[in-house]
Amino acid sequence: MRKVGIIGVGEYLPSKILTNADLEKMVDTSDEWITTRSGIKQRRLVAKGEAASDLAIKAAKGALKGARLKPHDLDLIIVATITPDMQFPSVACILQDALSAKDAICFDISAACAGFVYAIVIAQQFIAAGTCKNALVVGVEVLSTITDWQDRNTCVLFGDGAGAAVLAPVKSGGILSGYLGSDGSKKGLLMLPGGGSRNPTSQQTLNKRLHYLKMKGNELFKLAIMTMTKAAQQALKQAGLKCSDLDIIIPHQANVRILMAVAKKLGVSKDKVYMNIEKYGNMSSASTATALCEAVKEGRVKKGDIVLLDAFGAGLVWGACIIEW
Ligand code: ACO
């Protein structure tokens, strides 16, 4: 099996900023509540008419530039998203056309906040098996379109953005392990009930606001800590490493308190946990992707570092991978 590494990263955040002060004017909340309960200060929102593929294209171009590859070098594009432009065709196909990456195999995956980690592990296996050589993986979300802006329990948490990575064969290091898991029995904790084949869009589903995400945040909170800790431990075990070997943890950005609890359970210093939640909120699959990109650009990830990507999300799904950078 070929060794596979990440050779380029990119991101794109829409320019519109929604602060906690702005939210105070929209629902019964306060900057103090949002900051202490989640760690979020502001989030980015798309402009009117801007869709997932518009964000994905910009992040993808950044990752290709970093990888010094051209779109025609790609033979695989995987987009992780729960907010595609439309039900079909996939965002990956729309992206292929926009980039002119005409030889690439394209598909989207639905693994919510763990989507970027899932897509990295899938792409790695395509490359390791020799089916593909160069893969583009994008985590992109426009969660503002499925957020109920009248529901203070959820609307303060989410934001829009995109992050991308290019994967290719490497001579040394690269992805050392990938661990994925799922538990469909917890599907009711976070869902978008309307608009699918179960509840096709109708005046009734709109009246019931079923086209917005529903979340039992408190129940998810404990499961998030448990699953992210377990995923990290399993990925480390597969790689033959210990928590003390980690140079940096790049986690899904759901809540600062969740991340601090995971670090404590793993016995890793809080300084090693990369966070951008304060600026962007929870962007589902785009959170881990943009965090990786920013950590690399800020010099927090250096050659030879042992990096942990760790995420969980609706499904439930969770995943972690260890990368020697
Ligand atoms: N402003 C003020 N008060 C609020 C707000 C708000 N925005 N939202 C809720 N409250 C109130 C509640 O009504 C409740 O009041 P009550 O005690 O009178 O009933 C109180 O604050 C406490 O609510 P909790 O839900 O218990 O608050 P908690 O400390 O659990 O924090 C939070 C809520 C931030 C949602 C947390 O539970 C969390 O982060 N959960 C995990 C979310 C998550 O990880 N989601 C999965 C990933 S997302 C994806 O896959 C797309």
Coordinates of C-alpha atoms and ligand atoms in Angstrom, one line a residue:
M1 CA 0.0 0.0 0.0
R2 CA 1.3 3.5 -0.9
K3 CA 1.8 6.1 1.8
V4 CA -0.6 9.0 1.4
G5 CA -0.2 12.5 2.7
I6 CA -1.9 15.9 2.6
I7 CA 0.2 18.1 0.3
G8 CA -1.9 21.3 0.1
V9 CA -4.7 23.0 2.1
G10 CA -7.1 25.9 1.4
E11 CA -10.1 27.6 3.0
Y12 CA -12.7 30.2 2.2
L13 CA -14.9 32.1 4.7
P14 CA -17.6 34.4 3.4
S15 CA -17.1 38.0 4.4
K16 CA -20.3 38.7 6.2
I17 CA -19.9 38.6 10.0
L18 CA -22.7 38.0 12.5
T19 CA -21.6 38.8 16.0
N20 CA -23.2 37.8 19.3
A21 CA -24.3 41.4 19.7
D22 CA -26.2 41.0 16.4
L23 CA -27.9 37.8 17.7
E24 CA -29.0 39.7 20.9
K25 CA -31.2 41.7 18.6
M26 CA -32.7 38.6 16.9
V27 CA -33.5 36.2 19.8
D28 CA -33.6 36.2 23.6
T29 CA -29.8 35.6 24.2
S30 CA -26.7 37.3 25.4
D31 CA -23.1 37.6 24.4
E32 CA -22.3 36.3 27.9
W33 CA -24.4 33.1 27.5
I34 CA -23.1 32.3 24.1
T35 CA -19.4 32.9 25.0
T36 CA -19.5 31.0 28.3
R37 CA -21.6 28.1 27.0
S38 CA -19.9 27.6 23.6
G39 CA -16.9 29.8 23.2
I40 CA -18.3 31.5 20.1
K41 CA -18.0 35.2 19.5
Q42 CA -19.0 35.5 15.8
R43 CA -19.7 33.5 12.7
R44 CA -19.6 34.0 9.0
L45 CA -22.6 33.9 6.7
V46 CA -22.9 33.6 2.9
A47 CA -24.2 36.5 0.8
K48 CA -27.6 36.1 -0.8
G49 CA -27.4 33.7 -3.7
E50 CA -24.0 32.2 -2.5
A51 CA -24.2 28.4 -2.3
A52 CA -21.9 25.6 -1.1
S53 CA -20.1 25.1 -4.4
D54 CA -19.2 28.8 -4.5
L55 CA -17.4 28.5 -1.2
A56 CA -15.9 25.1 -2.2
I57 CA -14.4 26.4 -5.4
K58 CA -12.4 29.1 -3.6
A59 CA -11.1 26.7 -0.9
A60 CA -10.3 24.1 -3.6
K61 CA -8.2 26.6 -5.6
G62 CA -6.2 27.4 -2.5
A63 CA -5.5 23.8 -1.7
L64 CA -4.5 23.1 -5.4
K65 CA -2.1 26.1 -5.3
G66 CA -0.5 24.8 -2.0
A67 CA -0.1 21.4 -3.6
R68 CA 1.3 22.9 -6.8
L69 CA -1.2 20.9 -8.8
K70 CA -3.5 21.8 -11.6
P71 CA -7.2 20.8 -11.7
H72 CA -6.5 18.3 -14.5
D73 CA -4.1 16.5 -12.2
L74 CA -7.0 15.5 -10.0
D75 CA -8.5 12.0 -10.4
L76 CA -10.8 12.1 -7.3
I77 CA -13.0 14.9 -5.8
I78 CA -14.9 14.1 -2.6
V79 CA -17.1 16.8 -1.0
A80 CA -18.3 16.4 2.6
T81 CA -21.5 18.4 3.1
I82 CA -25.0 18.3 4.6
T83 CA -25.9 21.6 2.8
P84 CA -25.3 20.9 -0.9
D85 CA -26.4 23.4 -3.6
M86 CA -29.3 21.0 -4.3
Q87 CA -30.2 17.4 -3.7
F88 CA -28.4 16.4 -6.9
P89 CA -26.2 16.6 -8.8
S90 CA -23.4 16.5 -6.2
V91 CA -21.4 19.5 -5.2
A92 CA -18.4 17.5 -6.2
C93 CA -19.7 17.3 -9.8
I94 CA -20.5 21.1 -9.8
L95 CA -16.9 21.7 -8.5
Q96 CA -15.4 19.4 -11.2
D97 CA -17.1 21.4 -13.9
A98 CA -16.1 24.8 -12.3
L99 CA -12.4 23.7 -12.0
S100 CA -12.3 21.9 -15.3
A101 CA -11.0 18.7 -13.6
K102 CA -12.7 16.6 -16.2
D103 CA -11.0 13.2 -15.4
A104 CA -11.9 13.2 -11.7
I105 CA -14.3 10.7 -10.1
C106 CA -16.8 12.9 -8.1
F107 CA -19.1 12.2 -5.2
D108 CA -20.4 13.8 -2.0
I109 CA -20.6 12.2 1.4
S110 CA -23.0 12.9 4.2
A111 CA -21.3 12.4 7.5
A112 CA -22.2 15.8 9.1
C113 CA -19.5 17.3 11.3
A114 CA -17.3 14.2 10.9
G115 CA -17.6 14.6 7.1
F116 CA -14.1 16.0 6.4
V117 CA -12.4 13.2 8.4
Y118 CA -14.5 10.6 6.7
A119 CA -13.6 12.0 3.3
I120 CA -9.9 12.1 4.1
V121 CA -10.0 8.4 5.1
I122 CA -11.9 7.5 2.0
A123 CA -9.6 9.4 -0.3
Q124 CA -6.5 7.9 1.4
Q125 CA -7.8 4.4 0.7
F126 CA -8.4 5.2 -3.0
I127 CA -4.9 6.5 -3.3
A128 CA -3.2 3.8 -1.1
A129 CA -5.0 1.1 -3.2
G130 CA -3.6 2.6 -6.4
T131 CA -7.1 3.5 -7.8
C132 CA -6.3 7.2 -7.8
K133 CA -3.2 9.4 -7.5
N134 CA -4.3 12.9 -6.6
A135 CA -7.5 13.6 -4.6
L136 CA -9.2 16.8 -3.6
V137 CA -11.3 16.7 -0.4
V138 CA -13.5 19.6 0.6
G139 CA -15.6 20.2 3.7
V140 CA -18.2 22.8 3.0
E141 CA -21.3 24.0 4.7
V142 CA -23.9 26.7 4.4
L143 CA -25.6 26.0 7.7
S144 CA -27.2 29.4 7.7
T145 CA -29.8 28.0 5.2
I146 CA -30.9 25.2 7.5
T147 CA -30.7 27.2 10.8
D148 CA -33.9 28.3 12.4
W149 CA -33.2 32.0 13.2
Q150 CA -36.0 32.0 15.7
D151 CA -34.6 29.2 17.8
R152 CA -32.1 30.5 20.3
N153 CA -31.0 26.9 21.2
T154 CA -29.4 26.4 17.8
C155 CA -29.1 29.6 15.9
V156 CA -26.2 31.0 18.0
L157 CA -24.0 28.0 17.3
F158 CA -23.6 27.6 13.5
G159 CA -21.8 29.4 10.6
D160 CA -20.8 29.0 6.9
G161 CA -17.4 28.2 5.4
A162 CA -15.3 25.8 3.4
G163 CA -11.9 24.1 3.8
A164 CA -10.1 21.8 1.4
A165 CA -7.1 19.4 1.2
V166 CA -5.2 17.8 -1.6
L167 CA -4.0 14.2 -0.9
A168 CA -1.3 12.4 -2.9
P169 CA 1.3 9.6 -2.5
V170 CA 4.2 10.7 -0.3
K171 CA 7.6 9.1 0.3
S172 CA 7.5 9.2 4.1
G173 CA 5.1 10.1 6.9
G174 CA 1.6 11.0 5.8
I175 CA -1.6 9.5 7.2
L176 CA -0.6 6.9 9.8
S177 CA -4.1 5.7 10.8
G178 CA -7.8 6.4 10.2
Y179 CA -10.6 5.3 12.6
L180 CA -14.3 5.8 11.7
G181 CA -17.4 4.9 13.7
S182 CA -21.2 5.3 13.7
D183 CA -24.2 4.8 15.9
G184 CA -27.5 5.2 14.0
S185 CA -29.6 4.5 17.2
K186 CA -28.8 8.2 18.2
K187 CA -30.1 9.6 14.9
G188 CA -32.8 11.6 16.6
L189 CA -30.4 13.8 18.5
L190 CA -29.6 16.0 15.5
M191 CA -31.6 16.0 12.2
L192 CA -33.1 18.0 9.4
P193 CA -36.6 16.3 9.3
G194 CA -38.1 18.0 6.3
G195 CA -37.5 18.1 2.6
G196 CA -36.4 14.4 2.2
S197 CA -38.5 11.4 1.1
R198 CA -39.8 10.9 4.7
N199 CA -41.3 14.4 4.9
P200 CA -41.3 15.9 1.3
T201 CA -41.6 19.6 1.3
S202 CA -45.2 20.8 1.6
Q203 CA -47.0 23.8 3.2
Q204 CA -47.4 21.6 6.3
T205 CA -43.7 20.8 6.6
L206 CA -42.9 24.5 6.1
N207 CA -45.5 25.6 8.8
K208 CA -43.9 23.1 11.2
R209 CA -40.5 24.5 10.4
L210 CA -39.2 21.0 9.5
H211 CA -36.8 22.5 6.9
Y212 CA -34.6 23.7 9.8
L213 CA -32.2 21.5 11.8
K214 CA -33.4 20.2 15.2
M215 CA -30.9 19.4 17.9
K216 CA -30.9 18.0 21.5
G217 CA -27.7 19.8 22.4
N218 CA -27.4 18.8 26.0
E219 CA -27.6 15.0 25.2
L220 CA -25.1 15.5 22.3
F221 CA -22.7 17.3 24.6
K222 CA -21.8 14.2 26.7
L223 CA -21.7 11.9 23.7
A224 CA -19.4 14.3 21.8
I225 CA -16.8 14.1 24.6
M226 CA -17.1 10.4 24.8
T227 CA -16.9 9.6 21.1
M228 CA -14.2 12.2 20.3
T229 CA -12.0 10.8 23.1
K230 CA -12.6 7.2 22.0
A231 CA -11.9 8.0 18.3
A232 CA -8.7 9.7 19.2
Q233 CA -7.6 6.8 21.4
Q234 CA -8.4 4.2 18.6
A235 CA -6.6 6.2 15.9
L236 CA -3.5 6.5 18.2
K237 CA -3.6 2.8 18.9
Q238 CA -3.8 2.0 15.2
A239 CA -0.8 4.2 14.6
G240 CA 1.1 2.6 17.5
L241 CA 1.4 6.0 19.2
K242 CA 0.5 7.5 22.6
C243 CA -1.3 10.7 23.6
S244 CA 2.0 12.1 24.6
D245 CA 3.3 11.7 21.0
L246 CA 0.7 14.3 19.7
D247 CA 2.1 17.7 18.7
I248 CA -1.4 19.2 17.9
I249 CA -5.0 18.2 18.0
I250 CA -7.2 19.7 15.2
P251 CA -10.8 18.9 16.3
H252 CA -14.3 19.6 15.0
Q253 CA -15.2 22.9 16.5
A254 CA -18.6 22.3 18.2
N255 CA -18.0 23.8 21.6
V256 CA -14.9 25.0 23.6
R257 CA -16.1 23.1 26.6
I258 CA -16.3 19.8 24.6
L259 CA -12.7 20.4 23.3
M260 CA -11.3 21.1 26.8
A261 CA -13.0 18.0 28.2
V262 CA -11.6 15.8 25.4
A263 CA -8.1 17.3 26.0
K264 CA -8.4 16.5 29.7
K265 CA -9.6 13.0 29.2
L266 CA -6.7 12.4 26.8
G267 CA -4.2 14.0 29.2
V268 CA -3.1 16.4 26.5
S269 CA -2.3 20.1 27.3
K270 CA -5.0 22.5 26.3
D271 CA -2.4 24.5 24.3
K272 CA -2.1 21.6 21.9
V273 CA -5.8 21.9 20.9
Y274 CA -6.3 24.2 17.8
M275 CA -9.4 26.3 18.0
N276 CA -11.1 28.7 15.5
I277 CA -14.6 28.4 17.0
E278 CA -14.5 31.9 18.5
K279 CA -14.3 33.4 14.9
Y280 CA -16.5 31.0 13.0
G281 CA -18.8 28.9 15.3
N282 CA -19.6 25.4 14.3
M283 CA -19.4 24.9 10.5
S284 CA -19.9 21.1 10.6
S285 CA -17.6 19.4 8.0
A286 CA -15.9 22.8 7.2
S287 CA -14.8 23.2 10.8
T288 CA -12.1 20.6 10.9
A289 CA -11.1 21.5 7.4
T290 CA -10.6 25.2 8.0
A291 CA -8.9 24.5 11.4
L292 CA -6.4 22.3 9.6
C293 CA -5.8 25.0 7.0
E294 CA -5.3 27.8 9.5
A295 CA -3.1 25.7 11.8
V296 CA -0.8 25.0 8.8
K297 CA -0.8 28.6 7.6
E298 CA -0.1 29.9 11.1
G299 CA 2.9 27.6 11.4
R300 CA 1.3 25.6 14.2
V301 CA 1.8 22.4 12.1
K302 CA 5.4 21.8 11.1
K303 CA 7.1 19.1 9.1
G304 CA 7.4 15.9 11.1
D305 CA 4.7 16.9 13.6
I306 CA 2.2 14.3 14.7
V307 CA -1.3 15.7 14.0
L308 CA -4.7 14.4 15.2
L309 CA -7.8 15.2 13.3
D310 CA -10.8 14.3 15.5
A311 CA -14.6 14.9 14.8
F312 CA -18.1 13.8 15.6
G313 CA -21.5 14.7 14.3
A314 CA -25.1 13.9 13.5
G315 CA -25.8 10.2 12.8
L316 CA -24.1 9.8 15.2
V317 CA -20.8 9.5 13.3
W318 CA -17.2 10.0 14.5
G319 CA -13.8 9.7 13.1
A320 CA -10.1 10.5 13.8
C321 CA -6.9 10.2 11.9
I322 CA -3.2 10.6 12.8
I323 CA -1.0 12.3 10.3
E324 CA 2.8 12.7 10.3
W325 CA 3.1 16.0 8.6
Ligands
ACO1 N1 -29.3 32.1 25.0 C1 -29.7 32.1 26.3 N2 -30.1 31.0 26.9 C2 -30.2 29.8 26.2 C3 -29.8 29.8 24.8 C4 -29.3 31.0 24.2 N3 -28.9 31.1 23.0 N4 -29.9 28.5 24.3 C5 -30.4 27.8 25.3 N5 -30.6 28.6 26.4 C6 -31.1 28.2 27.7 C7 -31.9 26.9 27.7 O1 -33.3 27.3 27.3 C8 -31.8 26.4 29.1 O2 -32.7 27.2 29.9 P1 -33.5 26.4 31.1 O3 -32.5 25.8 32.0 O4 -34.4 27.5 31.6 O5 -34.3 25.3 30.4 C9 -30.4 26.8 29.5 O6 -30.0 27.8 28.6 C10 -29.4 25.7 29.5 O7 -29.5 25.0 28.2 P2 -28.7 23.7 27.9 O8 -29.1 23.1 26.6 O9 -28.7 22.8 29.1 O10 -27.2 24.4 27.8 P3 -25.8 23.7 27.6 O11 -24.9 24.1 28.7 O12 -25.9 22.2 27.3 O13 -25.3 24.3 26.3 C11 -25.1 23.8 24.0 C12 -26.0 24.2 25.1 C13 -24.1 24.9 23.7 C14 -26.0 23.6 22.7 C15 -24.3 22.5 24.3 O14 -25.2 21.6 24.8 C16 -23.6 21.9 23.1 O15 -22.6 22.5 22.6 N6 -24.0 20.7 22.7 C17 -23.4 20.0 21.6 C18 -23.7 20.5 20.3 C19 -23.1 19.7 19.3 O16 -22.0 19.3 19.5 N7 -23.7 19.4 18.2 C20 -23.3 18.3 17.3 C21 -22.4 18.8 16.2 S1 -23.2 19.7 15.1 C22 -23.4 18.9 13.6 O17 -23.2 17.7 13.5 C23 -24.0 19.6 12.4

